[in-house]
């Protein structure tokens, strides 16, 4: 029961941080779009927002990855929202890593990875909600 309470708290925090991260990603996308279109005055803001997105994203990921396992491991056949959420998490986690790796070396790859991270992350949030 103790582990179940800890798990519930960690996954609730994961959810709250997930919504915060999604909002920060939207803001980052707006700033990044303006920067990409030549507004270089936003470079420092973009870098600072990247720190916020990374901190919230990887905190949320850690809460999910390191939460205690469920007491029962019921297998559901076919498609489920949790299976879709987990599948999409592999995509957005990888895209977040790539976004950070190429942030200063390849603008096009950075943009593509960032869009992939956002699209798969937003879809993971939506899929789990419905």
Short mmCIF file of N, CA and C in Angstrom, two decimals:
data_model
loop_
_atom_site.label_atom_id
_atom_site.label_comp_id
_atom_site.label_asym_id
_atom_site.label_seq_id
_atom_site.Cartn_x
_atom_site.Cartn_y
_atom_site.Cartn_z
N UNK A 1 0.82 -1.20 0.00
CA UNK A 1 0.00 0.00 0.00
C UNK A 1 0.85 1.26 0.00
N UNK A 2 1.97 1.18 0.72
CA UNK A 2 2.87 2.33 0.78
C UNK A 2 3.40 2.68 -0.62
N UNK A 3 3.81 1.64 -1.35
CA UNK A 3 4.30 1.84 -2.72
C UNK A 3 3.20 2.37 -3.63
N UNK A 4 1.99 1.90 -3.42
CA UNK A 4 0.86 2.35 -4.23
C UNK A 4 0.60 3.84 -4.03
N UNK A 5 0.71 4.30 -2.78
CA UNK A 5 0.54 5.74 -2.49
C UNK A 5 1.65 6.56 -3.14
N UNK A 6 2.86 6.06 -3.04
CA UNK A 6 4.00 6.75 -3.66
C UNK A 6 3.81 6.79 -5.17
N UNK A 7 3.43 5.65 -5.75
CA UNK A 7 3.19 5.58 -7.20
C UNK A 7 2.13 6.59 -7.62
N UNK A 8 1.02 6.64 -6.90
CA UNK A 8 -0.07 7.55 -7.23
C UNK A 8 0.41 9.01 -7.20
N UNK A 9 1.17 9.37 -6.16
CA UNK A 9 1.69 10.74 -6.04
C UNK A 9 2.66 11.07 -7.17
N UNK A 10 3.53 10.10 -7.48
CA UNK A 10 4.52 10.34 -8.55
C UNK A 10 3.84 10.49 -9.90
N UNK A 11 2.84 9.66 -10.18
CA UNK A 11 2.17 9.74 -11.49
C UNK A 11 1.26 10.96 -11.57
N UNK A 12 0.72 11.41 -10.45
CA UNK A 12 -0.06 12.65 -10.43
C UNK A 12 0.86 13.84 -10.71
N UNK A 13 2.04 13.84 -10.08
CA UNK A 13 3.03 14.88 -10.34
C UNK A 13 3.48 14.82 -11.81
N UNK A 14 3.65 13.61 -12.33
CA UNK A 14 4.01 13.42 -13.75
C UNK A 14 2.97 14.09 -14.65
N UNK A 15 1.71 13.92 -14.30
CA UNK A 15 0.62 14.53 -15.08
C UNK A 15 0.66 16.05 -15.03
N UNK A 16 0.80 16.60 -13.84
CA UNK A 16 0.82 18.05 -13.67
C UNK A 16 2.02 18.66 -14.38
N UNK A 17 3.18 18.05 -14.19
CA UNK A 17 4.39 18.54 -14.85
C UNK A 17 4.26 18.37 -16.36
N UNK A 18 3.55 17.33 -16.79
CA UNK A 18 3.33 17.12 -18.22
C UNK A 18 2.57 18.26 -18.87
N UNK A 19 1.53 18.74 -18.19
CA UNK A 19 0.77 19.89 -18.72
C UNK A 19 1.62 21.16 -18.72
N UNK A 20 2.42 21.32 -17.68
CA UNK A 20 3.33 22.48 -17.61
C UNK A 20 4.33 22.43 -18.75
N UNK A 21 4.86 21.25 -19.00
CA UNK A 21 5.83 21.07 -20.09
C UNK A 21 5.19 21.37 -21.44
N UNK A 22 3.96 20.91 -21.63
CA UNK A 22 3.27 21.17 -22.90
C UNK A 22 3.10 22.67 -23.13
N UNK A 23 2.71 23.40 -22.09
CA UNK A 23 2.56 24.85 -22.20
C UNK A 23 3.90 25.51 -22.51
N UNK A 24 4.96 25.05 -21.85
CA UNK A 24 6.30 25.60 -22.10
C UNK A 24 6.77 25.29 -23.52
N UNK A 25 6.42 24.11 -24.02
CA UNK A 25 6.77 23.75 -25.40
C UNK A 25 6.06 24.65 -26.41
N UNK A 26 4.81 24.98 -26.14
CA UNK A 26 4.08 25.89 -27.03
C UNK A 26 4.77 27.25 -27.06
N UNK A 27 5.10 27.77 -25.87
CA UNK A 27 5.80 29.05 -25.79
C UNK A 27 7.14 28.98 -26.51
N UNK A 28 7.86 27.89 -26.30
CA UNK A 28 9.16 27.71 -26.95
C UNK A 28 9.02 27.66 -28.47
N UNK A 29 7.96 27.02 -28.94
CA UNK A 29 7.72 26.96 -30.39
C UNK A 29 7.46 28.33 -30.98
N UNK A 30 6.72 29.16 -30.27
CA UNK A 30 6.45 30.52 -30.74
C UNK A 30 7.74 31.33 -30.78
N UNK A 31 8.51 31.24 -29.71
CA UNK A 31 9.80 31.96 -29.64
C UNK A 31 10.74 31.44 -30.72
N UNK A 32 10.83 30.12 -30.84
CA UNK A 32 11.71 29.51 -31.85
C UNK A 32 11.33 29.88 -33.27
N UNK A 33 10.03 29.95 -33.53
CA UNK A 33 9.56 30.36 -34.87
C UNK A 33 9.99 31.77 -35.21
N UNK A 34 9.86 32.67 -34.24
CA UNK A 34 10.28 34.06 -34.47
C UNK A 34 11.79 34.14 -34.66
N UNK A 35 12.51 33.38 -33.87
CA UNK A 35 13.97 33.34 -33.99
C UNK A 35 14.37 32.80 -35.36
N UNK A 36 13.71 31.74 -35.77
CA UNK A 36 14.01 31.11 -37.07
C UNK A 36 13.73 32.07 -38.22
N UNK A 37 12.75 32.97 -38.02
CA UNK A 37 12.39 33.95 -39.06
C UNK A 37 13.23 35.23 -38.97
N UNK A 38 14.27 35.22 -38.16
CA UNK A 38 15.22 36.33 -38.18
C UNK A 38 15.20 37.26 -36.98
N UNK A 39 14.34 37.06 -36.00
CA UNK A 39 14.32 37.93 -34.83
C UNK A 39 15.36 37.43 -33.82
N UNK A 40 16.62 37.80 -34.06
CA UNK A 40 17.73 37.31 -33.25
C UNK A 40 17.75 37.87 -31.83
N UNK A 41 16.91 38.86 -31.55
CA UNK A 41 16.85 39.41 -30.20
C UNK A 41 16.27 38.39 -29.21
N UNK A 42 15.65 37.34 -29.73
CA UNK A 42 15.02 36.33 -28.86
C UNK A 42 15.92 35.13 -28.59
N UNK A 43 17.18 35.18 -29.04
CA UNK A 43 18.08 34.04 -28.88
C UNK A 43 18.25 33.65 -27.40
N UNK A 44 18.52 34.63 -26.56
CA UNK A 44 18.73 34.35 -25.13
C UNK A 44 17.43 33.84 -24.49
N UNK A 45 16.30 34.41 -24.87
CA UNK A 45 15.00 33.96 -24.36
C UNK A 45 14.76 32.51 -24.77
N UNK A 46 15.11 32.19 -26.01
CA UNK A 46 14.95 30.82 -26.52
C UNK A 46 15.82 29.85 -25.72
N UNK A 47 17.04 30.24 -25.44
CA UNK A 47 17.95 29.38 -24.66
C UNK A 47 17.42 29.19 -23.23
N UNK A 48 16.91 30.27 -22.63
CA UNK A 48 16.37 30.16 -21.27
C UNK A 48 15.10 29.31 -21.23
N UNK A 49 14.24 29.48 -22.22
CA UNK A 49 13.02 28.67 -22.28
C UNK A 49 13.37 27.20 -22.51
N UNK A 50 14.45 26.95 -23.25
CA UNK A 50 14.90 25.57 -23.47
C UNK A 50 15.26 24.92 -22.13
N UNK A 51 15.86 25.69 -21.24
CA UNK A 51 16.21 25.17 -19.91
C UNK A 51 14.94 24.79 -19.13
N UNK A 52 13.92 25.63 -19.24
CA UNK A 52 12.65 25.35 -18.56
C UNK A 52 12.01 24.09 -19.14
N UNK A 53 11.94 24.02 -20.48
CA UNK A 53 11.35 22.84 -21.14
C UNK A 53 12.11 21.58 -20.76
N UNK A 54 13.43 21.64 -20.81
CA UNK A 54 14.24 20.47 -20.46
C UNK A 54 14.05 20.06 -19.01
N UNK A 55 14.04 21.02 -18.11
CA UNK A 55 13.88 20.70 -16.68
C UNK A 55 12.53 20.05 -16.41
N UNK A 56 11.47 20.62 -16.96
CA UNK A 56 10.15 20.05 -16.70
C UNK A 56 9.98 18.72 -17.43
N UNK A 57 10.44 18.66 -18.67
CA UNK A 57 10.29 17.42 -19.45
C UNK A 57 11.00 16.25 -18.77
N UNK A 58 12.27 16.42 -18.46
CA UNK A 58 13.03 15.30 -17.92
C UNK A 58 12.66 14.99 -16.47
N UNK A 59 12.14 15.97 -15.73
CA UNK A 59 11.59 15.69 -14.40
C UNK A 59 10.36 14.81 -14.53
N UNK A 60 9.47 15.17 -15.45
CA UNK A 60 8.27 14.37 -15.69
C UNK A 60 8.61 12.96 -16.15
N UNK A 61 9.60 12.85 -17.02
CA UNK A 61 10.03 11.54 -17.50
C UNK A 61 10.57 10.69 -16.34
N UNK A 62 11.37 11.31 -15.48
CA UNK A 62 11.94 10.58 -14.35
C UNK A 62 10.84 10.11 -13.39
N UNK A 63 9.83 10.95 -13.18
CA UNK A 63 8.73 10.54 -12.30
C UNK A 63 8.02 9.31 -12.84
N UNK A 64 7.85 9.25 -14.14
CA UNK A 64 7.20 8.10 -14.75
C UNK A 64 8.10 6.87 -14.72
N UNK A 65 9.35 7.05 -15.11
CA UNK A 65 10.27 5.92 -15.20
C UNK A 65 10.61 5.30 -13.85
N UNK A 66 10.69 6.12 -12.82
CA UNK A 66 11.15 5.63 -11.52
C UNK A 66 10.03 5.44 -10.49
N UNK A 67 8.78 5.54 -10.94
CA UNK A 67 7.68 5.27 -10.02
C UNK A 67 7.61 3.76 -9.76
N UNK A 68 7.17 3.38 -8.56
CA UNK A 68 7.06 1.95 -8.27
C UNK A 68 6.12 1.26 -9.26
N UNK A 69 6.35 0.00 -9.55
CA UNK A 69 5.49 -0.71 -10.51
C UNK A 69 4.08 -0.90 -9.93
N UNK A 70 3.09 -1.09 -10.80
CA UNK A 70 1.74 -1.34 -10.30
C UNK A 70 1.69 -2.67 -9.53
N UNK A 71 0.75 -2.78 -8.61
CA UNK A 71 0.63 -4.01 -7.82
C UNK A 71 0.21 -5.18 -8.68
N UNK A 72 -0.72 -4.94 -9.59
CA UNK A 72 -1.14 -5.98 -10.52
C UNK A 72 -0.71 -5.58 -11.92
N UNK A 73 -0.31 -6.53 -12.68
CA UNK A 73 0.16 -6.25 -14.03
C UNK A 73 -0.84 -6.85 -15.03
N UNK A 74 -1.97 -6.19 -15.17
CA UNK A 74 -3.00 -6.72 -16.08
C UNK A 74 -2.64 -6.39 -17.53
N UNK A 75 -2.70 -7.38 -18.34
CA UNK A 75 -2.39 -7.22 -19.76
C UNK A 75 -3.69 -6.95 -20.52
N UNK A 76 -3.69 -5.86 -21.28
CA UNK A 76 -4.86 -5.58 -22.12
C UNK A 76 -4.50 -5.92 -23.55
N UNK A 77 -5.40 -6.60 -24.21
CA UNK A 77 -5.17 -6.98 -25.60
C UNK A 77 -5.57 -5.82 -26.51
N UNK A 78 -4.84 -5.70 -27.60
CA UNK A 78 -5.17 -4.67 -28.58
C UNK A 78 -4.69 -3.29 -28.17
N UNK A 79 -5.30 -2.30 -28.78
CA UNK A 79 -4.93 -0.90 -28.58
C UNK A 79 -5.51 -0.37 -27.28
N UNK A 80 -4.74 0.42 -26.56
CA UNK A 80 -5.24 1.13 -25.38
C UNK A 80 -4.54 2.48 -25.31
N UNK A 81 -5.12 3.37 -24.56
CA UNK A 81 -4.52 4.71 -24.46
C UNK A 81 -3.16 4.65 -23.79
N UNK A 82 -2.98 3.78 -22.81
CA UNK A 82 -1.68 3.69 -22.14
C UNK A 82 -0.62 3.12 -23.08
N UNK A 83 -0.99 2.17 -23.94
CA UNK A 83 -0.03 1.63 -24.91
C UNK A 83 0.38 2.72 -25.91
N UNK A 84 -0.58 3.51 -26.36
CA UNK A 84 -0.27 4.60 -27.28
C UNK A 84 0.61 5.64 -26.59
N UNK A 85 0.29 5.94 -25.33
CA UNK A 85 1.05 6.91 -24.55
C UNK A 85 2.51 6.45 -24.42
N UNK A 86 2.71 5.19 -24.10
CA UNK A 86 4.06 4.65 -23.96
C UNK A 86 4.81 4.61 -25.29
N UNK A 87 4.11 4.23 -26.35
CA UNK A 87 4.73 4.21 -27.69
C UNK A 87 5.20 5.61 -28.06
N UNK A 88 4.32 6.59 -27.88
CA UNK A 88 4.67 7.97 -28.21
C UNK A 88 5.78 8.51 -27.32
N UNK A 89 5.86 8.01 -26.09
CA UNK A 89 6.92 8.48 -25.19
C UNK A 89 8.30 8.11 -25.73
N UNK A 90 8.40 6.97 -26.39
CA UNK A 90 9.68 6.58 -26.99
C UNK A 90 10.08 7.56 -28.09
N UNK A 91 9.10 8.03 -28.84
CA UNK A 91 9.37 8.98 -29.92
C UNK A 91 9.76 10.34 -29.35
N UNK A 92 8.94 10.88 -28.43
CA UNK A 92 9.26 12.23 -27.95
C UNK A 92 10.50 12.26 -27.06
N UNK A 93 10.78 11.18 -26.35
CA UNK A 93 12.02 11.14 -25.56
C UNK A 93 13.23 11.20 -26.48
N UNK A 94 13.22 10.38 -27.52
CA UNK A 94 14.33 10.38 -28.49
C UNK A 94 14.46 11.72 -29.18
N UNK A 95 13.32 12.30 -29.56
CA UNK A 95 13.34 13.60 -30.24
C UNK A 95 13.87 14.70 -29.31
N UNK A 96 13.55 14.63 -28.03
CA UNK A 96 14.08 15.62 -27.08
C UNK A 96 15.59 15.52 -26.97
N UNK A 97 16.10 14.31 -26.93
CA UNK A 97 17.56 14.11 -26.87
C UNK A 97 18.21 14.70 -28.12
N UNK A 98 17.66 14.37 -29.29
CA UNK A 98 18.22 14.86 -30.56
C UNK A 98 18.12 16.39 -30.64
N UNK A 99 16.99 16.94 -30.21
CA UNK A 99 16.81 18.40 -30.22
C UNK A 99 17.94 19.07 -29.45
N UNK A 100 18.29 18.52 -28.31
CA UNK A 100 19.36 19.10 -27.49
C UNK A 100 20.74 18.88 -28.11
N UNK A 101 20.96 17.72 -28.69
CA UNK A 101 22.28 17.43 -29.27
C UNK A 101 22.59 18.35 -30.44
N UNK A 102 21.61 18.61 -31.30
CA UNK A 102 21.87 19.39 -32.52
C UNK A 102 21.49 20.86 -32.38
N UNK A 103 21.18 21.30 -31.17
CA UNK A 103 20.67 22.67 -30.98
C UNK A 103 21.60 23.76 -31.52
N UNK A 104 22.90 23.57 -31.39
CA UNK A 104 23.83 24.60 -31.85
C UNK A 104 24.52 24.26 -33.17
N UNK A 105 24.36 23.02 -33.64
CA UNK A 105 25.15 22.61 -34.81
C UNK A 105 24.35 22.48 -36.10
N UNK A 106 23.03 22.28 -36.01
CA UNK A 106 22.26 22.04 -37.22
C UNK A 106 20.83 22.56 -37.05
N UNK A 107 20.59 23.76 -37.58
CA UNK A 107 19.28 24.41 -37.42
C UNK A 107 18.12 23.57 -37.95
N UNK A 108 18.30 23.00 -39.14
CA UNK A 108 17.21 22.23 -39.75
C UNK A 108 16.89 20.98 -38.94
N UNK A 109 17.92 20.26 -38.52
CA UNK A 109 17.71 19.06 -37.72
C UNK A 109 17.10 19.41 -36.36
N UNK A 110 17.54 20.53 -35.80
CA UNK A 110 17.00 21.00 -34.52
C UNK A 110 15.51 21.30 -34.64
N UNK A 111 15.16 21.99 -35.70
CA UNK A 111 13.75 22.33 -35.93
C UNK A 111 12.91 21.07 -36.15
N UNK A 112 13.40 20.16 -36.96
CA UNK A 112 12.67 18.91 -37.24
C UNK A 112 12.50 18.07 -35.97
N UNK A 113 13.57 17.97 -35.19
CA UNK A 113 13.50 17.20 -33.95
C UNK A 113 12.56 17.86 -32.94
N UNK A 114 12.59 19.18 -32.87
CA UNK A 114 11.72 19.91 -31.95
C UNK A 114 10.25 19.73 -32.33
N UNK A 115 9.94 19.81 -33.62
CA UNK A 115 8.56 19.59 -34.07
C UNK A 115 8.12 18.16 -33.80
N UNK A 116 9.02 17.20 -34.01
CA UNK A 116 8.70 15.81 -33.74
C UNK A 116 8.45 15.60 -32.25
N UNK A 117 9.30 16.20 -31.42
CA UNK A 117 9.12 16.09 -29.96
C UNK A 117 7.77 16.68 -29.55
N UNK A 118 7.47 17.87 -30.05
CA UNK A 118 6.21 18.52 -29.67
C UNK A 118 5.00 17.73 -30.16
N UNK A 119 5.01 17.33 -31.42
CA UNK A 119 3.85 16.63 -31.99
C UNK A 119 3.59 15.31 -31.27
N UNK A 120 4.64 14.54 -31.03
CA UNK A 120 4.46 13.25 -30.35
C UNK A 120 4.11 13.45 -28.87
N UNK A 121 4.66 14.49 -28.26
CA UNK A 121 4.35 14.77 -26.85
C UNK A 121 2.90 15.22 -26.69
N UNK A 122 2.48 16.17 -27.52
CA UNK A 122 1.09 16.65 -27.46
C UNK A 122 0.12 15.51 -27.74
N UNK A 123 0.44 14.67 -28.70
CA UNK A 123 -0.42 13.52 -29.01
C UNK A 123 -0.48 12.56 -27.82
N UNK A 124 0.67 12.34 -27.15
CA UNK A 124 0.69 11.47 -25.98
C UNK A 124 -0.20 12.01 -24.87
N UNK A 125 -0.20 13.32 -24.69
CA UNK A 125 -1.07 13.94 -23.68
C UNK A 125 -2.53 13.77 -24.06
N UNK A 126 -2.84 14.04 -25.32
CA UNK A 126 -4.23 13.94 -25.79
C UNK A 126 -4.74 12.51 -25.74
N UNK A 127 -3.92 11.57 -26.20
CA UNK A 127 -4.31 10.15 -26.25
C UNK A 127 -4.62 9.63 -24.84
N UNK A 128 -3.84 10.04 -23.88
CA UNK A 128 -4.04 9.56 -22.53
C UNK A 128 -5.27 10.18 -21.88
N UNK A 129 -5.61 11.37 -22.31
CA UNK A 129 -6.76 12.06 -21.74
C UNK A 129 -8.07 11.46 -22.23
N UNK A 130 -8.07 10.84 -23.41
CA UNK A 130 -9.32 10.34 -23.99
C UNK A 130 -9.35 8.84 -24.08
#
